XYZ file of C-alpha atoms in Angstrom:
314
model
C -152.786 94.836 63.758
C -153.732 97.556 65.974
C -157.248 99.313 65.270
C -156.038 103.126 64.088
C -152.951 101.750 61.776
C -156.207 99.736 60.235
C -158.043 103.047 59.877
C -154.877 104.590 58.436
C -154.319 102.049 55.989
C -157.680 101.910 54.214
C -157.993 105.587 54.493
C -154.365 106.285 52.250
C -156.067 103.501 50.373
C -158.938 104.839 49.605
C -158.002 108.377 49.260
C -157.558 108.293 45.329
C -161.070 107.404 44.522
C -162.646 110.021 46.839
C -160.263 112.178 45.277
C -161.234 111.298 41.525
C -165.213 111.342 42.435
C -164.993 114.930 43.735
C -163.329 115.997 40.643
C -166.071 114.268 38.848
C -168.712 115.717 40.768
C -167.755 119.046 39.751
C -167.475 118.685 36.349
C -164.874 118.239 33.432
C -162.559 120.470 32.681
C -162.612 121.732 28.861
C -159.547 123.412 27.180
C -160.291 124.807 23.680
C -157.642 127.007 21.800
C -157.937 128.848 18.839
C -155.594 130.925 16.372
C -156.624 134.123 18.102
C -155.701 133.308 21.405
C -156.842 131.806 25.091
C -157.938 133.203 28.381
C -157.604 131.577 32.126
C -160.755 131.672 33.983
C -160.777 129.887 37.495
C -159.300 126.708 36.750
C -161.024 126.019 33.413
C -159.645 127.332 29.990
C -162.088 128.287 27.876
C -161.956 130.001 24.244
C -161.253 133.895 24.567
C -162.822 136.603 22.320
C -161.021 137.579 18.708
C -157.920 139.597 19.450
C -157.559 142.651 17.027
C -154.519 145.133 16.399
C -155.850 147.674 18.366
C -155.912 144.989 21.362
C -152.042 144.515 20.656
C -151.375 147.940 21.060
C -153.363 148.571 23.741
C -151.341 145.839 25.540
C -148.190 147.486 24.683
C -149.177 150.936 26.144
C -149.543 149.515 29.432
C -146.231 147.943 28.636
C -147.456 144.329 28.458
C -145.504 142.209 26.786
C -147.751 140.606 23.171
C -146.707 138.612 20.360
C -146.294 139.749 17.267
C -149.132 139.714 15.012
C -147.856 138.351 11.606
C -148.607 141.753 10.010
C -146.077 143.699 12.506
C -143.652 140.305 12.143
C -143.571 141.091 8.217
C -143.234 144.448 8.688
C -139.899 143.867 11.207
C -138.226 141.652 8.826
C -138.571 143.880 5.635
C -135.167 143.692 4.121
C -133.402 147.397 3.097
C -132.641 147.516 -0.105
C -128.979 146.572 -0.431
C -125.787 148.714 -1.702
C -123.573 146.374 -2.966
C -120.183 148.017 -5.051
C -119.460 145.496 -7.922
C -116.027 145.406 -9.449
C -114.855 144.027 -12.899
C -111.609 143.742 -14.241
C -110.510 142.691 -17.217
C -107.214 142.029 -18.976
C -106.568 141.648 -22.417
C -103.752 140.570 -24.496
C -103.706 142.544 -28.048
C -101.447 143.039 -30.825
C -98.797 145.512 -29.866
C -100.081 148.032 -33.120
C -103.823 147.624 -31.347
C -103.159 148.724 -28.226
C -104.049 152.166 -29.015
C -106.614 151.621 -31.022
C -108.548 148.923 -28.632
C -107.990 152.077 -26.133
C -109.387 154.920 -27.976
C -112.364 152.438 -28.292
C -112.835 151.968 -24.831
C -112.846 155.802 -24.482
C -115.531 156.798 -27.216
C -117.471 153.753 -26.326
C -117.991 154.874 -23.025
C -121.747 157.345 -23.110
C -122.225 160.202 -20.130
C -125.868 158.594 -20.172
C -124.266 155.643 -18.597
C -121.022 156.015 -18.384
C -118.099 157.743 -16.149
C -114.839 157.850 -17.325
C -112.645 157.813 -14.165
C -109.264 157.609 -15.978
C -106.959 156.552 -18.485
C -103.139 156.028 -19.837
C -101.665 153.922 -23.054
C -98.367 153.528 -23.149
C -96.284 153.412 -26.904
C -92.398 153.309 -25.895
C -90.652 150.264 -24.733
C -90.683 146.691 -25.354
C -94.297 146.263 -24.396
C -97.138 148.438 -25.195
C -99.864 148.576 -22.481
C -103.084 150.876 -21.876
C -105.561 151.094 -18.987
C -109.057 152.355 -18.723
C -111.239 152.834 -15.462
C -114.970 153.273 -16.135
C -118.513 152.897 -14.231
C -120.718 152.113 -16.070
C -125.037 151.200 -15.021
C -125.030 147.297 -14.150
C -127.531 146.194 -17.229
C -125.160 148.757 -19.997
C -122.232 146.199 -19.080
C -122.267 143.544 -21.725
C -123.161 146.174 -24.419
C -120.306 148.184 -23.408
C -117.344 145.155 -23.424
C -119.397 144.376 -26.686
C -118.410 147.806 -28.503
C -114.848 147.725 -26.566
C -113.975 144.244 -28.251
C -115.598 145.030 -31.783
C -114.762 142.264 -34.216
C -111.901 140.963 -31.555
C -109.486 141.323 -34.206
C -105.690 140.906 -31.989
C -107.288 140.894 -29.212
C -107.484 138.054 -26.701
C -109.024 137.957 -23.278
C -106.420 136.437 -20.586
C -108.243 136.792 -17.244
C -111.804 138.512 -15.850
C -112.303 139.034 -12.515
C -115.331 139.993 -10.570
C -115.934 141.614 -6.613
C -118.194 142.816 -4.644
C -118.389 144.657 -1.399
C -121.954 145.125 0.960
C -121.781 148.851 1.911
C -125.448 148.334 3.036
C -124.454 149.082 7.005
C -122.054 151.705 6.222
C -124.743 153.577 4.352
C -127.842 153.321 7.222
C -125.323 153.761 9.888
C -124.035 157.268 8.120
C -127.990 157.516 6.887
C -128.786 157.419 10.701
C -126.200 159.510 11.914
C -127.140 162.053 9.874
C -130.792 162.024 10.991
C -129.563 162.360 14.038
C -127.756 165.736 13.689
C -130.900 166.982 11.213
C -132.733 166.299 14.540
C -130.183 168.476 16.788
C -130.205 171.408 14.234
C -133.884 171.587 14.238
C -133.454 171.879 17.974
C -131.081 174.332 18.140
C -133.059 176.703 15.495
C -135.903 176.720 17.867
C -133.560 177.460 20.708
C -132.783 180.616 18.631
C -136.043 181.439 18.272
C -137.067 181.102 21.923
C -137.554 184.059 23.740
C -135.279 182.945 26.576
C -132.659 182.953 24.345
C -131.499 186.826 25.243
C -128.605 186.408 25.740
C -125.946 187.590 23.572
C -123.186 185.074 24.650
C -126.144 182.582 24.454
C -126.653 183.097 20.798
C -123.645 182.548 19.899
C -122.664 179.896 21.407
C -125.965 178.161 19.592
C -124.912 180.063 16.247
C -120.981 177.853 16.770
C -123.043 174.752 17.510
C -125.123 175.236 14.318
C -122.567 175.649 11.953
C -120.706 173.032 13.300
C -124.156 170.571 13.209
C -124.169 172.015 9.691
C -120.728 171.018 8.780
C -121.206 167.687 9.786
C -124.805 167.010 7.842
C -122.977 168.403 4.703
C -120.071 165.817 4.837
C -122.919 162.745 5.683
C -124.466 163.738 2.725
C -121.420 164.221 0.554
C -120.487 160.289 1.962
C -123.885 158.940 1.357
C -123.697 160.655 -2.500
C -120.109 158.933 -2.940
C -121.796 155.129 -1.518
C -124.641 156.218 -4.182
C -122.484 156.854 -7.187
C -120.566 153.630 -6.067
C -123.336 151.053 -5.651
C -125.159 152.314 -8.517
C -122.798 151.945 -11.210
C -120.722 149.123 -11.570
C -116.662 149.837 -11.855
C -114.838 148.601 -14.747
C -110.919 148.263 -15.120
C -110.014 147.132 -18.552
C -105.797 146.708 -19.324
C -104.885 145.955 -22.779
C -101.046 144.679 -22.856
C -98.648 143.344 -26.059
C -96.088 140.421 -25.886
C -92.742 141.959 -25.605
C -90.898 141.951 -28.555
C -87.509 139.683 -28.627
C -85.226 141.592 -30.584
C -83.836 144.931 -29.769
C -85.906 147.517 -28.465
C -84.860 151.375 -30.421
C -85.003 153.866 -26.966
C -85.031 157.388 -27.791
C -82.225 159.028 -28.159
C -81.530 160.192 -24.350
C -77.360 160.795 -24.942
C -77.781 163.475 -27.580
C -81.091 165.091 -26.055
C -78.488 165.619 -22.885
C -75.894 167.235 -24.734
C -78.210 169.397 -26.664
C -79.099 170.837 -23.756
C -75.944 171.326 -22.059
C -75.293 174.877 -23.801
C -79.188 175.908 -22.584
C -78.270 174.753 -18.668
C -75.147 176.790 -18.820
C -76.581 179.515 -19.573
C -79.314 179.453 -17.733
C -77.527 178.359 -14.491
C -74.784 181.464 -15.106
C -77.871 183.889 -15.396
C -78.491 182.986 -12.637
C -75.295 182.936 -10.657
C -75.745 186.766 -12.000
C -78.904 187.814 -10.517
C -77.716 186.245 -6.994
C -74.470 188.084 -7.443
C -76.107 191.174 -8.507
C -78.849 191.047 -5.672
C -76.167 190.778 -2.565
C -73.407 193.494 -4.179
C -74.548 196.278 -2.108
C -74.751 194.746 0.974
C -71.276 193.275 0.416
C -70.056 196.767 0.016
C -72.107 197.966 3.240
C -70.550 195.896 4.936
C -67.278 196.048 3.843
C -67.140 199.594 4.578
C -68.490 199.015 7.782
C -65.745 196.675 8.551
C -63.106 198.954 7.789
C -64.386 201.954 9.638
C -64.370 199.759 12.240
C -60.610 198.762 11.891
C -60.076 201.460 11.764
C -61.815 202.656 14.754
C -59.592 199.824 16.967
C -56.277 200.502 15.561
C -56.114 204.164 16.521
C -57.836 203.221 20.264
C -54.634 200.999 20.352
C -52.196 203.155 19.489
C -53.975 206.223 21.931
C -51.680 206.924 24.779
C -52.644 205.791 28.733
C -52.356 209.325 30.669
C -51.170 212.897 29.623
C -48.022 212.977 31.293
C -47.019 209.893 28.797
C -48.266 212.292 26.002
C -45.904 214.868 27.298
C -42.634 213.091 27.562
């Protein structure tokens, strides 16, 4: 072997541990972290100082990006409280002689403290008797309510209860933020009135149209986040009472006879006023039936006028 490939071979050889006892010469490199954070200096990493909030937002100023201090992470994952519309509805079977009465108790049971009566219908006629109520009613007043609604349960049996709910949680903060948004243009535009640049008639008005139309539309957010209010608040109730129908024959009111008791009264009522029309369009008929004549008449003798004098004559 040649003399420099020697030279080359112990030097690639040896390279490593000249390598390692420089490092070592210079000293070990220490790398301590802590909970408040680290800090690169030369090519050792060494313990930084305690980072405070004010640090944090002094980084984000100069639009450095930070992580989130566990205060501000808490604070970004706070939870809005949630409107949630609840829905119950319950169906009864009753005796058909209770179906009234298990409705006027829904009614009177139902306090303005807590309650809302929406609406209401019983039905009396037919085979089946059958009444509806539709109530809201504050969530913890529901049991007592359905508690003075069935009494003593006498006849009364319940067939099916159903429950829903719907999140209106980002309906309300996107209407919520909406109207913020338009509270923050009308304050705008009221300053614009009261600038002095605003001189101008035309000016003024056109800010005056913008406002009341800014106005408008704050009005029906709030009206909207009132209604999602009165809906998440309360819960709804819809309570039907129904009978078995009855197997025999059913007696139907007497519809044949009601009809020809008031034949005479239609008659007479319809001829009145076959009267009045007729009495209303007599003059014009005559008008115009003079008219018409005169005008015959008018025609006739043109027709029967002679061409030229000389005809006249002979």
């Amino acid at each position: 072997m040649k003399r420099h490939q020697l030279i080359c071979f112990y030097g690639v050889l040896l390279a490593p541990f000249v390598g390692a006892g420089v490092l070592l010469s210079i000293g070990p490199t220490s790398i301590e972290s802590s909970d408040a954070g680290f800090k690169v200096e030369a090519s050792r990493v060494v313990r930084g100082p305690e980072v405070s909030a004010a640090s944090f937002a002094d980084f984000a100023a100069k639009g450095m990006p930070v992580a989130s201090s566990p205060a501000r992470m808490a604070s970004e994952t706070n939870v809005p409280d949630r409107k949630v519309q609840e829905t119950h509805r319950f169906e009864f079977e009753a005796d058909r002689d209770q179906v009234a009465v298990y409705f006027d108790r829904a009614v009177s049971a139902c306090d303005p403290a807590w309650c809302t009566m929406l609406d209401g219908s019983v039905s009396t006629q037919g085979a089946s008797h059958h009444a509806s109520v539709n109530v809201r009613v504050d969530p913890d007043m529901l049991d007592p309510y359905m508690a003075d609604v069935k009494g003593e349960g006498v006849g009364l049996e319940l067939r099916t209860h159903s429950q829903s709910s719907q999140d209106r949680t980002t309906e309300f903060q996107d209407v919520s933020a909406r109207q913020k948004s338009q509270e923050a243009l009308r304050d705008r535009l009221l300053e614009l009135t009261k600038s002095p640049k605003a001189n101008d008639v035309g000016d003024l008005l056109n800010i005056e149209r913008e406002l009341a139309r800014v106005q408008g539309q704050i009005e029906s957010m709030d009206a909207r986040l009132r209604s999602i209010d009165a809906l998440t608040n309360r819960t709804s109730v819809h309570i039907a009472f129904r009978s078995e129908a009855l197997a025999g024959p059913v007696s139907h009111p007497p519809y044949i006879s009601n009809a020809l008791n008031e034949v005479g009264f239609l008659v007479s009522k319809n001829t009145g006023q076959v009267i009045r029309i007729i009495a209303a369009l007599l003059p014009y008929v005559l008008c115009l039936g003079l008219l018409a004549f005169f005008v015959f008449r008018i025609l006739r003798l043109r027709k029967w006028k002679p061409a030229n004098p000389s005809e006249k004559a002979e």
